[in-house]
XYZ file of C-alpha atoms in Angstrom:
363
model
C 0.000 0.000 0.000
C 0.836 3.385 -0.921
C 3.117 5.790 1.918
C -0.200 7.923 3.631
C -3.157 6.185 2.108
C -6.112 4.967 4.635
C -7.784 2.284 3.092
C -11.668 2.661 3.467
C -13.803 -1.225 2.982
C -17.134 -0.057 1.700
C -19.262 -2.532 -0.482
C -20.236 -1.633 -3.649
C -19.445 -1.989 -7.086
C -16.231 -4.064 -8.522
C -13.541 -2.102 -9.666
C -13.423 -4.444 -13.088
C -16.875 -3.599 -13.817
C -20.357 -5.180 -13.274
C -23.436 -4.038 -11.274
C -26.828 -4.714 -10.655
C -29.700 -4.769 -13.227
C -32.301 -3.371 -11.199
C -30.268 -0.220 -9.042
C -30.780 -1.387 -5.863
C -27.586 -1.319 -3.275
C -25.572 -4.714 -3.246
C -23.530 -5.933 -0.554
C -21.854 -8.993 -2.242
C -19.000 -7.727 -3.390
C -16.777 -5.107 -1.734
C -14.211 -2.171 -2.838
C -12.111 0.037 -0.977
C -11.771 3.502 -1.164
C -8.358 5.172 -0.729
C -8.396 8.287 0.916
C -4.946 9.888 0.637
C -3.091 12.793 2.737
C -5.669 14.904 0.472
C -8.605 13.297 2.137
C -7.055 12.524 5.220
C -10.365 13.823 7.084
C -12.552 11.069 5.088
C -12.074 8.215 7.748
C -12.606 9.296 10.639
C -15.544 10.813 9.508
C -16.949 7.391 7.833
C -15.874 5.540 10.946
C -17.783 7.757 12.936
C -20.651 7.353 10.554
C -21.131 3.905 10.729
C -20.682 3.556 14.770
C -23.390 2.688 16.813
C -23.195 5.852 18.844
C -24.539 9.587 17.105
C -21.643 11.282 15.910
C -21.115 15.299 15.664
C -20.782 14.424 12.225
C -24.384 14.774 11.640
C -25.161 15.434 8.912
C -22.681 14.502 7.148
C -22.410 16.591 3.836
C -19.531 15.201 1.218
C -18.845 17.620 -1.566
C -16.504 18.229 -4.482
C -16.382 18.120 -8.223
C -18.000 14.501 -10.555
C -15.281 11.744 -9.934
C -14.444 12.499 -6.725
C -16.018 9.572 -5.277
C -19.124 11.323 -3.177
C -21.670 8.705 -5.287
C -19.251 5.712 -3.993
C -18.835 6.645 -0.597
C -22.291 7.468 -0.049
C -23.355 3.827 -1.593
C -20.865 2.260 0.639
C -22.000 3.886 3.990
C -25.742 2.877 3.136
C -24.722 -1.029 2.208
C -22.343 -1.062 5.256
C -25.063 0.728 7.634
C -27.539 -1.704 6.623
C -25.622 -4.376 7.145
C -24.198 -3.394 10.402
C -27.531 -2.579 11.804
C -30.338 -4.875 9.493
C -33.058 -3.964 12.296
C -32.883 -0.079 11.256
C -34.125 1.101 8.418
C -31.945 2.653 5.399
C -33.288 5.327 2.695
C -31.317 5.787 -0.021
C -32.307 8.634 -2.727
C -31.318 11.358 -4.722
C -32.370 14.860 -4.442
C -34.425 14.707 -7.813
C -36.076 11.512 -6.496
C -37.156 12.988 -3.687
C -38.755 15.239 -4.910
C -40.494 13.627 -7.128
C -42.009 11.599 -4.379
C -43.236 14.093 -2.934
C -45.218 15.375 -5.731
C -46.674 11.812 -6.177
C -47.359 11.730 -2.336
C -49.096 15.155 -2.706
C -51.289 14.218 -5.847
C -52.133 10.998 -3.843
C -52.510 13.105 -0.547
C -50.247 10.646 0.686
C -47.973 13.107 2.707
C -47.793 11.427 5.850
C -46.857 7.650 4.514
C -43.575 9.356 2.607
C -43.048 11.798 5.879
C -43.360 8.576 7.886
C -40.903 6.557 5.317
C -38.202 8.799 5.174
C -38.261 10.713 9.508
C -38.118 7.390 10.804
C -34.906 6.205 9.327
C -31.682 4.963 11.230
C -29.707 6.334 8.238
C -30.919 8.591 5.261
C -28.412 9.573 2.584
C -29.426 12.283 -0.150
C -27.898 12.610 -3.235
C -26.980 15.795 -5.334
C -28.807 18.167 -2.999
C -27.815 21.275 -5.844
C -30.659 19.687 -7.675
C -32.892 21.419 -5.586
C -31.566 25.030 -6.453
C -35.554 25.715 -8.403
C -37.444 23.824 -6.381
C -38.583 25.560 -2.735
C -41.054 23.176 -1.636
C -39.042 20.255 -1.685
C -36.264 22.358 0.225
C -38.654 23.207 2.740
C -40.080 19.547 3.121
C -36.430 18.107 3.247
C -35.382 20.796 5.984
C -38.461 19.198 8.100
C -37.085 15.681 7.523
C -33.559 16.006 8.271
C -34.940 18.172 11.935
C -36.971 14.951 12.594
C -34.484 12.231 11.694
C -31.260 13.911 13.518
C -33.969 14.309 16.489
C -35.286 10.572 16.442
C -31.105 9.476 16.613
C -31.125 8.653 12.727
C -27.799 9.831 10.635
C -27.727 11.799 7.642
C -25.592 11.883 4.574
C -25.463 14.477 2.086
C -23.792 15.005 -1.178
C -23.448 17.858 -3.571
C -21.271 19.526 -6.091
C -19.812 21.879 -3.793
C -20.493 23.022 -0.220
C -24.347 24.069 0.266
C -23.392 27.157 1.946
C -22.048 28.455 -1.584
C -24.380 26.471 -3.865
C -26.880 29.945 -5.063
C -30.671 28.926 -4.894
C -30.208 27.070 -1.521
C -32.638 28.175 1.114
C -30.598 29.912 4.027
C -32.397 27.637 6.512
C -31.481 24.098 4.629
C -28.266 25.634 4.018
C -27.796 26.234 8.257
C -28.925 22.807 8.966
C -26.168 21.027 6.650
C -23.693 23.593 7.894
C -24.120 21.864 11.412
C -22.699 19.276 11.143
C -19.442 17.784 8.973
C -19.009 19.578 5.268
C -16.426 17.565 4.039
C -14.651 18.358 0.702
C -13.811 15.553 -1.631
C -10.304 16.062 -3.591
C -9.137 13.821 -7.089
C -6.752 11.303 -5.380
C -2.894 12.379 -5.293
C 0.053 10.573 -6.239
C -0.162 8.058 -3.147
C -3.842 7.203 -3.641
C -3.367 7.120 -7.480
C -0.746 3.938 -6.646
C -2.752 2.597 -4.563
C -5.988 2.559 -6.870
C -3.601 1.560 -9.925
C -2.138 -1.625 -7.787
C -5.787 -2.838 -7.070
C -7.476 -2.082 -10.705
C -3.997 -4.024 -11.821
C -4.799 -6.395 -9.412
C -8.269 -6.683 -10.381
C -7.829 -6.706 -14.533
C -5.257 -9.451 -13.394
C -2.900 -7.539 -15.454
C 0.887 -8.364 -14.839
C 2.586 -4.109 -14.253
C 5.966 -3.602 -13.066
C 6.684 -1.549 -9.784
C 8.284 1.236 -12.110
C 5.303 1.324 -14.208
C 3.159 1.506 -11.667
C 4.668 4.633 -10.033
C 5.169 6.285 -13.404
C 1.318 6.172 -14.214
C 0.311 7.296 -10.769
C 2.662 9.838 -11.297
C 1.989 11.179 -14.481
C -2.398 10.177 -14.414
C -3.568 13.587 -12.523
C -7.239 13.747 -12.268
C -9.790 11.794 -11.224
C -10.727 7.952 -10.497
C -13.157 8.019 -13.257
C -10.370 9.234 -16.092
C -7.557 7.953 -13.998
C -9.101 4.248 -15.163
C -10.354 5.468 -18.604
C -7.141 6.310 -19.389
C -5.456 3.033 -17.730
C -8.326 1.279 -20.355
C -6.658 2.747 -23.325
C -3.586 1.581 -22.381
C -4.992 -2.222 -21.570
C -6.971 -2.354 -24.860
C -4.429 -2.644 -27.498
C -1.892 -4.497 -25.187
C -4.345 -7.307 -24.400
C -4.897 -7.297 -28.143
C -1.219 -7.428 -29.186
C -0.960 -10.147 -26.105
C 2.056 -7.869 -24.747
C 2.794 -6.190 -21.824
C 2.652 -2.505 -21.036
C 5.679 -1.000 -21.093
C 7.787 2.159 -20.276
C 7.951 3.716 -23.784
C 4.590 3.214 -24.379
C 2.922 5.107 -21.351
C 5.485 7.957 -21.287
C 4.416 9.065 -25.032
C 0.725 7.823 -23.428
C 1.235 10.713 -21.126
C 2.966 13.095 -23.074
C 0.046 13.377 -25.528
C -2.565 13.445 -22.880
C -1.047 15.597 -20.843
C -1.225 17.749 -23.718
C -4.154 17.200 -25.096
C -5.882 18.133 -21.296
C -3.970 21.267 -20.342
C -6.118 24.272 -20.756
C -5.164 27.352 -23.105
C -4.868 30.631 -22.277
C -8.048 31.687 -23.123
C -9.624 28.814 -20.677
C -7.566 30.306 -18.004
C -8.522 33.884 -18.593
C -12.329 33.285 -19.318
C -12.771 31.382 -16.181
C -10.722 33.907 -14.600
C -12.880 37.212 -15.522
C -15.775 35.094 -14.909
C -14.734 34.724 -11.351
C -14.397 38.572 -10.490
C -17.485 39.309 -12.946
C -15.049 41.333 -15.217
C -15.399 40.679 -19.195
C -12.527 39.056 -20.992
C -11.703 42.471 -23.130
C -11.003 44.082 -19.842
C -8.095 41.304 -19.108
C -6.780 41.358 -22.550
C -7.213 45.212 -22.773
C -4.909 48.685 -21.293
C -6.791 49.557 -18.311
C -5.693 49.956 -15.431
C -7.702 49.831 -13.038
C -7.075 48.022 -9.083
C -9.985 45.475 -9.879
C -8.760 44.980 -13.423
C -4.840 44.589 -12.632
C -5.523 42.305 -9.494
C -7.583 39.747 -11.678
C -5.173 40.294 -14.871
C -2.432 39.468 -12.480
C -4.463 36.098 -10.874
C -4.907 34.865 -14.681
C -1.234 35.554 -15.710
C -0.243 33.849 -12.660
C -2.408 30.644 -13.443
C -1.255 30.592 -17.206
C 2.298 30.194 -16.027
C 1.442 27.732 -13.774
C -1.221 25.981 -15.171
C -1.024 26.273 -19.087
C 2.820 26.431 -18.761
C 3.271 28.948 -21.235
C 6.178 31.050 -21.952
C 6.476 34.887 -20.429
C 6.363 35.973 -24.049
C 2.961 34.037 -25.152
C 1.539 35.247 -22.227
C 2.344 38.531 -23.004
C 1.234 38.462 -26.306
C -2.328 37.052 -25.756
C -2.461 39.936 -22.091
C -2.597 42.584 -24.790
C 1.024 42.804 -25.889
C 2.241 43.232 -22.546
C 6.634 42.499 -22.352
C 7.766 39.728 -20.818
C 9.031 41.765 -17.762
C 5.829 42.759 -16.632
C 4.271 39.180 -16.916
C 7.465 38.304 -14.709
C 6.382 41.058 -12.455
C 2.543 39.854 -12.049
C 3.684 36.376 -11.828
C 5.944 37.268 -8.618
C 3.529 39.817 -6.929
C 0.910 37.310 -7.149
C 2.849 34.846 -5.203
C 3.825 37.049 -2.700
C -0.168 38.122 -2.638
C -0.714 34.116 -1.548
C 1.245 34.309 1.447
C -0.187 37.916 2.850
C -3.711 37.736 0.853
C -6.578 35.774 1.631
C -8.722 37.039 -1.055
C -5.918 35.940 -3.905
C -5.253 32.658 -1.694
C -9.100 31.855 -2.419
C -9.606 32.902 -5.989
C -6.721 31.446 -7.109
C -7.484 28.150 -5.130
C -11.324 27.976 -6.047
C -10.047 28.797 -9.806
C -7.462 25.917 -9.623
C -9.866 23.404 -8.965
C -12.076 23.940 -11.784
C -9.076 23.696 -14.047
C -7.163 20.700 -15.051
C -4.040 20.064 -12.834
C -0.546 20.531 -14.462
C 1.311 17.610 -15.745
C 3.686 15.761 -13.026
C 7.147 16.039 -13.554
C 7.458 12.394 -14.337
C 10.160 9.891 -12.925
């Protein structure tokens, strides 16, 4: 096992592939989930879960961007509650569903058999809560049902996109009662937990990898589990075909390609960058200078050096013809700005996430 990865037993789905026909939760086979120094917060917090005392971590609300694992985890904790505790009942839904039972229980004027359903559950886990952004009533009736249930002893589990308290749409009331308890965000797995996922799909596909391949994929496959396994298909595919093994030249031009292939361009970067301080592109690209202006001109030429890996002089070029000295200039001021300024810390953190991550320097 990878140096700093917690290995999390959840059933659910193999790794190789396969489910069930019909949707409903399985707890014949079993997968880990391997929470890295990135999610280092993610076991205590499903430990805690699936105790037999109420935690603090209640509800429990797991957020972060598709691929992430929120949908696995919260599958897991559901199969492993039930079958930890088969005398208490376990509701497992999505947001949409929801709310589409309640309109059925409304037009039926069956209110009380779904209120009864859902408050008297030992463990209720709702899925993609964002979903309710346009859709108050359901908001209000799931505020009601997550009072009841954390008041009867039940546990909740919650999972969205990002944390409710910044999801727009979300009533202030449904966003306090998720705030009180655990909001914990969800990061793509890091080097360590890449290995580690790598050596059991490997494991799994009962495909024969070398230690140094091994490392060099986890090093080089940024992202997450989702493409992280895509990508380890391409690979498998026309090596099972050729009936050879994987080898080093091979996934280093595998990587080189892809890595190029996924890093953003400039205008990525500085579109998702004006977007964020509700500036227009022109203004980035253009002479003004105005404080508002240079501090987010300064945040995208920061992140296109890092990020897109461009040169000072591209940069430059595409900032409105600016010289390469004053690109070095932003560039430096802006990293001095993440050590003194929390406002820069954020926006450039929030903006990093919703890029891709740079290619690893590989081994």
């Amino acid at each position: 096992m990878a140096h700093g990865v917690v290995t999390i037993p959840l059933p659910g789905q193999p790794l190789a592939g396969g489910s069930s026909a019909s949707g409903e939760l399985q707890s014949s086979t079993r997968l880990e989930f391997f929470a890295g120094p990135e999610n280092r917060l993610l076991e205590p917090a499903v430990m805690g879960v699936l105790g037999r005392q109420p935690t603090h971590y209640n509800p429990l609300v797991l957020y972060g961007p598709s691929g992430t694992g929120k949908s696995h985890l919260a599958r897991g904790l559901a199969t492993t509650w039930k079958a930890n505790f088969p005398q208490r009942k376990v509701i497992y839904t999505t947001a949409v569903d929801f709310s589409r039972e309640l309109i059925d229980a409304i037009e039926a004027q069956a209110v009380d058999d779904m209120r009864a359903k859902y408050r008297g559950a030992g463990l209720a886990v709702f899925e993609d809560i964002a979903e309710l952004t346009t859709k108050p009533a359901t908001q209000e009736e799931l505020v009601c049902t997550l009072d009841e249930t954390i008041q009867r002893g039940g546990q909740v589990v919650v999972t969205a996109s990002a944390n409710p308290t910044e999801i727009a749409g979300l009533f202030p009331t449904l966003q306090s009662r998720l705030a009180a308890g655990l909001a914990l965000p969800l990061s793509p797995p890091g080097p360590d937990a890449r290995l580690a996922i790598l050596e059991r799909w490997s494991s799994a596909r009962e495909i024969d990898l070398a230690d140094s391949i091994l490392q060099l994929l986890a090093a080089g496959l940024t992202g997450t589990v989702p493409e992280l396994l895509g990508a380890m298909l391409q690979l498998e595919v026309p090596a099972k075909q050729d009936r050879r093994a994987i080898n080093d030249r091979e996934v280093r031009e595998f990587l080189m390609h892809r890595d190029s292939d996924r890093r953003p361009k400039l205008r990525d970067i500085a579109v998702m960058t004006a977007k964020y301080f509700s500036l227009r592109l022109s203004d980035l690209r253009g002479p003004s200078r105005r404080r508002p202006v240079v501090a987010a001109r300064d945040v995208a030429v920061y992140l296109c050096r890092q990020i897109a890996k461009e040169s000072l002089g591209r940069i430059g070029d595409y900032f409105g013809g600016r010289d390469h000295t004053t690109i070095m200039h932003a560039c430096r001021k802006t990293e001095e700005l993440l050590q003194s300024d929390p406002a820069v810390k954020q926006a450039i953190e929030q903006l990093q996430r919703k890029l891709p991550s740079p290619p690893a320097n590989l081994p």
